[in-house]
mmCIF file of C-alpha atoms and ligand atoms in Angstrom:
data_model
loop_
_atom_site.group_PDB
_atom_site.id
_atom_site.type_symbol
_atom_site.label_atom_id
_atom_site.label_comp_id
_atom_site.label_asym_id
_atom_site.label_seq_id
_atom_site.Cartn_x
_atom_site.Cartn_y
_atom_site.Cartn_z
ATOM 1 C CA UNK G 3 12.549 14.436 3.154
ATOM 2 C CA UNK G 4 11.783 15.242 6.439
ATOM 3 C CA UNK G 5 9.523 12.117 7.820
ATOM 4 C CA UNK G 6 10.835 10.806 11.021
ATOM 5 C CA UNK G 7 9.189 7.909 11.009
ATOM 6 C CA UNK G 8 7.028 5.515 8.533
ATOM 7 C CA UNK G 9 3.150 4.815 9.723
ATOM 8 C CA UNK G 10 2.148 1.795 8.479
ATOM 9 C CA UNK G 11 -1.586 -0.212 8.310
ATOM 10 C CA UNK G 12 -1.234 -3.920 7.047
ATOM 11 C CA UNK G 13 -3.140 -6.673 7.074
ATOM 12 C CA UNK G 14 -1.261 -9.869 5.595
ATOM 13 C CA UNK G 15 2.362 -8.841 6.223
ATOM 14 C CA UNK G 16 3.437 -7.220 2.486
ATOM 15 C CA UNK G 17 3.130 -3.542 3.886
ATOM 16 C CA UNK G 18 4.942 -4.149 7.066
ATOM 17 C CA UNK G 19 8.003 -6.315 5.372
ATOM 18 C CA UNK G 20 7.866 -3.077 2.449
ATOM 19 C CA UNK G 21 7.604 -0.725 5.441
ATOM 20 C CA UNK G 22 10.833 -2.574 7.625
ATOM 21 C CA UNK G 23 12.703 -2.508 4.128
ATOM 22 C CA UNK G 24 12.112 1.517 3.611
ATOM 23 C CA UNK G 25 12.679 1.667 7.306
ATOM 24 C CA UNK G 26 16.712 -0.174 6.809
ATOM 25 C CA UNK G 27 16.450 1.867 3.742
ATOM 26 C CA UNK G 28 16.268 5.571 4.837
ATOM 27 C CA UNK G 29 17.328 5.019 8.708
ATOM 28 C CA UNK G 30 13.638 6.071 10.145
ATOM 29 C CA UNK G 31 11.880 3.767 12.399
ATOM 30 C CA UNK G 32 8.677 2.165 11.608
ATOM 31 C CA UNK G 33 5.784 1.820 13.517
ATOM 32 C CA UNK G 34 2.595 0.146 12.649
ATOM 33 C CA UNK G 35 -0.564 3.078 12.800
ATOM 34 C CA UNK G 36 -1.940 1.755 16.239
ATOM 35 C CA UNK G 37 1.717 1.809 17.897
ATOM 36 C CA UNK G 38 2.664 5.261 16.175
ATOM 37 C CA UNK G 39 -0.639 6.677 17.839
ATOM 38 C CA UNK G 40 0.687 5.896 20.629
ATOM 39 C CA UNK G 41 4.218 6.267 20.968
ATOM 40 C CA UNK G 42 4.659 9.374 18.306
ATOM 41 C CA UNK G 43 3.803 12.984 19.216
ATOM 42 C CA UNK G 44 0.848 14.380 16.944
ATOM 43 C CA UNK G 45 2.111 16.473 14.276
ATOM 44 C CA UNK G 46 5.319 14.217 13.908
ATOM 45 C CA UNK G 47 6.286 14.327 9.891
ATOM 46 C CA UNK G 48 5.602 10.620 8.741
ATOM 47 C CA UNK G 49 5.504 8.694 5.567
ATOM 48 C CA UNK G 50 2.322 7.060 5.259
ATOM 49 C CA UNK G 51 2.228 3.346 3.987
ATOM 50 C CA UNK G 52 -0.968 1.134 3.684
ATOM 51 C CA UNK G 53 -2.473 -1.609 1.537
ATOM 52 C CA UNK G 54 -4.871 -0.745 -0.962
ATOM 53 C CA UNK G 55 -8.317 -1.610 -0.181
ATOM 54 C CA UNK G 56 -10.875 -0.906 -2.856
ATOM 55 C CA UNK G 57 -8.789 1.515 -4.067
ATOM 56 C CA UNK G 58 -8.340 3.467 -1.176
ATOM 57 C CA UNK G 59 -4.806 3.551 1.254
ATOM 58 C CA UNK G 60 -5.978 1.447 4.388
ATOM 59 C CA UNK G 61 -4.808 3.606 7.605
ATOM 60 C CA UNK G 62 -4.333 7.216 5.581
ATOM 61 C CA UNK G 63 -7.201 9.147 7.013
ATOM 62 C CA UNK G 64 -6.417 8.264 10.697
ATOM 63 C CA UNK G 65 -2.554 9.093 9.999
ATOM 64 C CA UNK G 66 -3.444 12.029 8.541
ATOM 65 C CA UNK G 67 -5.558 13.331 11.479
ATOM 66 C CA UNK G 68 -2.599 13.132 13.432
ATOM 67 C CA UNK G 69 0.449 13.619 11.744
ATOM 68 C CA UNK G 70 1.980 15.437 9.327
ATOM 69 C CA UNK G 71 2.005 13.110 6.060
ATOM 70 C CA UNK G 72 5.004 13.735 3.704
ATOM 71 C CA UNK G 73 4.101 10.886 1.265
ATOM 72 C CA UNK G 74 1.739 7.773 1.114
ATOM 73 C CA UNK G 75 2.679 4.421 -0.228
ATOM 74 C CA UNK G 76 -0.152 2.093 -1.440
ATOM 75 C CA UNK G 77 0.668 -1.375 -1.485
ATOM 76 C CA UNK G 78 -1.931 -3.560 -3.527
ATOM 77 C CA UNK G 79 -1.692 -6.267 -6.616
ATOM 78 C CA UNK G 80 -1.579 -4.034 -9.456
ATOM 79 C CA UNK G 81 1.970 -3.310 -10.962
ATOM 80 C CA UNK G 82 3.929 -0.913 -9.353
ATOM 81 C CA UNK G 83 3.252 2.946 -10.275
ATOM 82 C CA UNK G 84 -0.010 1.894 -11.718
ATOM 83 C CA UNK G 85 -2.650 2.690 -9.113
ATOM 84 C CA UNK G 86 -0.900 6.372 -8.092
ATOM 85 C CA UNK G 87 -3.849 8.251 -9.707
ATOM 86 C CA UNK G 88 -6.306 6.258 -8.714
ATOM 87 C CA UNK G 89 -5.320 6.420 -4.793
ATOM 88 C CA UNK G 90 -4.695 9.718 -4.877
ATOM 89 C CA UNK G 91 -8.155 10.477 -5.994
ATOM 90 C CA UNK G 92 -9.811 7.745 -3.370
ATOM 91 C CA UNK G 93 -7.940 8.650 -0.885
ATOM 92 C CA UNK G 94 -8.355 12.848 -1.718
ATOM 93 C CA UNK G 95 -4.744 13.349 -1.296
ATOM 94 C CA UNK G 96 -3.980 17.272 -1.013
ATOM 95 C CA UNK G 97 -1.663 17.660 -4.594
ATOM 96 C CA UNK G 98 1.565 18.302 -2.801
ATOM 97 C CA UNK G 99 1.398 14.981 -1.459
ATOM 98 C CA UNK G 100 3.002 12.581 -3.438
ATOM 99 C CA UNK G 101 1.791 9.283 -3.732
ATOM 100 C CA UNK G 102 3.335 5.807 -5.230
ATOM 101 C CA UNK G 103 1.502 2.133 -5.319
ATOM 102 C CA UNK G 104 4.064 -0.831 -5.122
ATOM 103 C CA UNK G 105 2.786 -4.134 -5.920
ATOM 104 C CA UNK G 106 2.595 -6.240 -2.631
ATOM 105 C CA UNK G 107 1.518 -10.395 -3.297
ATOM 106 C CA UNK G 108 -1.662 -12.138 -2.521
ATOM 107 C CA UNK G 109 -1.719 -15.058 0.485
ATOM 108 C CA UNK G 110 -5.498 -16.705 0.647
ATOM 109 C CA UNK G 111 -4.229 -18.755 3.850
ATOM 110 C CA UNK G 112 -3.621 -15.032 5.998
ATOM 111 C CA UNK G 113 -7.018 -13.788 4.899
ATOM 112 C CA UNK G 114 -9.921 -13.779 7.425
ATOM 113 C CA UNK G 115 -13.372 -13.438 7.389
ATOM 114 C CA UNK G 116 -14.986 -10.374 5.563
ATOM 115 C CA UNK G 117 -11.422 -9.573 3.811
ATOM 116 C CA UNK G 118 -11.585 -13.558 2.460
ATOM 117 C CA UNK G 119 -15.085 -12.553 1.157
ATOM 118 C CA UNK G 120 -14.059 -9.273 -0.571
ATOM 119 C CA UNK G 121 -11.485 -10.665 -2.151
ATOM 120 C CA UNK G 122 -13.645 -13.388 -3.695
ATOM 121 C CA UNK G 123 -15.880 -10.662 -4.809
ATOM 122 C CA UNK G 124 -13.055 -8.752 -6.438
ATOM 123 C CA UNK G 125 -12.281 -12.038 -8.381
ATOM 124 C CA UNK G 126 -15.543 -12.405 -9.727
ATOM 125 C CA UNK G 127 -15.982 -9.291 -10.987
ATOM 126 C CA UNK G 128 -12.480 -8.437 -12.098
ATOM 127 C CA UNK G 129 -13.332 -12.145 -13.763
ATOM 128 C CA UNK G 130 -16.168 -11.148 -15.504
ATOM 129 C CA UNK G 131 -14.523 -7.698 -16.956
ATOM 130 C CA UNK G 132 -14.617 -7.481 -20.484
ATOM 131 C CA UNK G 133 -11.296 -5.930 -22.280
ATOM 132 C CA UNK G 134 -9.109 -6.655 -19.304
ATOM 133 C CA UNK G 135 -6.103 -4.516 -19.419
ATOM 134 C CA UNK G 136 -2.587 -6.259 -19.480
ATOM 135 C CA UNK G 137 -2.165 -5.278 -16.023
ATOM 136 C CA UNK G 138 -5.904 -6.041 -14.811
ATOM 137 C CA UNK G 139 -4.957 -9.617 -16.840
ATOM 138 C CA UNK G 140 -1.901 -9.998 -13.742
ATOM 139 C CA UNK G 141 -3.883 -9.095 -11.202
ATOM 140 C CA UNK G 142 -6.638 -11.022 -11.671
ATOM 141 C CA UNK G 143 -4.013 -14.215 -11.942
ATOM 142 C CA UNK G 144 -2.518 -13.132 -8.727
ATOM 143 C CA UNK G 145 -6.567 -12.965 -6.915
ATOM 144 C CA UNK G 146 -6.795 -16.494 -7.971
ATOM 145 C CA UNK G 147 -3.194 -17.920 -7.286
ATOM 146 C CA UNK G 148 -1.881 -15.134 -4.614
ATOM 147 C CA UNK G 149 1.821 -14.406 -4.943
ATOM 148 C CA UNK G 150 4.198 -12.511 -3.604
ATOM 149 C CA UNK G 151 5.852 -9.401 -5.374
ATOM 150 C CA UNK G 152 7.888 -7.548 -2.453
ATOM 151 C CA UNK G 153 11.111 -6.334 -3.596
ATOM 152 C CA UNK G 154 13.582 -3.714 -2.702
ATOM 153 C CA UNK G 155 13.352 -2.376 -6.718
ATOM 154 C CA UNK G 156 9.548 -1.840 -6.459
ATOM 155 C CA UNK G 157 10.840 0.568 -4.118
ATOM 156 C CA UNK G 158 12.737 2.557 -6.826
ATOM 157 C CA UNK G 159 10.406 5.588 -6.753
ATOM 158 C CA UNK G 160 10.006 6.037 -3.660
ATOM 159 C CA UNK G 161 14.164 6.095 -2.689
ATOM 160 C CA UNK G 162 14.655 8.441 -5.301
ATOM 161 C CA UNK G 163 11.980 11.107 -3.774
ATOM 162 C CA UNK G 164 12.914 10.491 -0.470
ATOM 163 C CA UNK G 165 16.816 11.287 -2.462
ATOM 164 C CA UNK G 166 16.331 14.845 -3.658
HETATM 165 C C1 FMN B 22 -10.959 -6.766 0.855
HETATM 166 C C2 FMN B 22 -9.754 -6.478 0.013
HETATM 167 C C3 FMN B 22 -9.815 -5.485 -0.956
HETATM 168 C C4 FMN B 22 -8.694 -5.216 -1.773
HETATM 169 N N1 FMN B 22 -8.768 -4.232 -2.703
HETATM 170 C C5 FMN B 22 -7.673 -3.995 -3.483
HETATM 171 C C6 FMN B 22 -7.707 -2.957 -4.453
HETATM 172 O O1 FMN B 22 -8.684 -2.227 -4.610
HETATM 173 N N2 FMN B 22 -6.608 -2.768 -5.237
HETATM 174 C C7 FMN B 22 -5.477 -3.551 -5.098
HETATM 175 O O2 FMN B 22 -4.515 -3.344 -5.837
HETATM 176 N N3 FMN B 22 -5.399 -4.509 -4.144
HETATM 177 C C8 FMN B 22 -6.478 -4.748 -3.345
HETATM 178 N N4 FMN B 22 -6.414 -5.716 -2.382
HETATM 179 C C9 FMN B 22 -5.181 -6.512 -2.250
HETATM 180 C C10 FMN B 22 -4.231 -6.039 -1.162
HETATM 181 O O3 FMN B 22 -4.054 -4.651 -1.211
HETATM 182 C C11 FMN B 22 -2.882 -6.748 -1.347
HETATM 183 O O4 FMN B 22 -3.074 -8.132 -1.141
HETATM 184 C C12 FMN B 22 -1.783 -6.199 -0.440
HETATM 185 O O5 FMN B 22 -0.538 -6.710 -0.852
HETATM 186 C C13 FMN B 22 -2.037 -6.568 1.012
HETATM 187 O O6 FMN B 22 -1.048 -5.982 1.807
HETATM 188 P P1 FMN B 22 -0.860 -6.406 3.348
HETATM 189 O O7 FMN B 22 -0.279 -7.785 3.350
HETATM 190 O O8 FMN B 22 0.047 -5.419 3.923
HETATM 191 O O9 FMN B 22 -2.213 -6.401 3.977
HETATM 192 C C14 FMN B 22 -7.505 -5.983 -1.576
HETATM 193 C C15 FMN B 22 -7.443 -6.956 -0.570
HETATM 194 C C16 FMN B 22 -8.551 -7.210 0.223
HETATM 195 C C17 FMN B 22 -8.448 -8.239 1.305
#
């Protein structure tokens, strides 16, 4: 690994307390995206780290513009490893990128405005889905209830890239 910092976007704190644990973790600062475009040369190796918002990594394209993204970490309600496909393909990730989803939590009282509405959208149709996967099944119970999954072990996949 050679980031030298981790870029992070988030909106209701789970990406920025995964992003400060990573950060302890590996012994690279981290610096949400508006501060790193400031205060970080462009080009600067980074790991990217955003929540997942309609499937896509919230912050990625900016970060990538700028700096040089080693790996992107998606933080949205679905279990952990589950999404990487999917936000790989939304978010048109070059294949030697790698990419890993973590499961962040769900707080209805930090949610504002068009991001409260969207996620009342998401319930209603994720509620209507017929033949709900298991994991669709937990993530719809986490739209309604909110929750909060950050751990150091959803971060498993991630340490042991960053290890090799
Ligand atoms: C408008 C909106 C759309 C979302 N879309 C998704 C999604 O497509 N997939 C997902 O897993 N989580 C989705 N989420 C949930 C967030 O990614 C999740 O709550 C995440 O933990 C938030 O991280 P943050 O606190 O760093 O903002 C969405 C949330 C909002 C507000």
């Amino acid at each position: 690994m050679n980031a030298k910092a981790i870029v992070y976007t988030s909106n209701t704190g789970y990406t920025a307390r995964y992003a400060a644990m990573l950060s302890d973790k590996l012994g690279v600062p981290a610096h949400s995206l508006a501060d790193a475009l400031k205060a970080l040369p462009a080009g600067t190796p980074v790991i990217c780290m955003g929540w997942l918002m309609a499937g896509s990594v919230k912050g990625y394209g900016k970060a990538a513009k700028r700096f040089a993204v080693e790996a992107v970490i998606g933080v949205g309600l679905g279990d952990t490893g589950a999404q990487d496909e999917a936000a790989r393909k939304a978010c048109r990730l070059p294949a030697d990128v790698p990419v890993f989803t973590v499961q962040g939590g769900m707080d209805h009282a930090r949610l504002k405005g068009g991001y409260k509405l969207g996620i009342s959208l998401l319930t209603k149709a994720m509620a209507a889905k017929k033949n709900r996967t298991p994991d669709e099944d937990r993530m719809l119970h986490l739209l309604i209830n909110g929750g909060d999954y950050v751990s150091e072990k959803e971060l498993a996949a991630v340490l042991a890239w960053a290890d090799r």
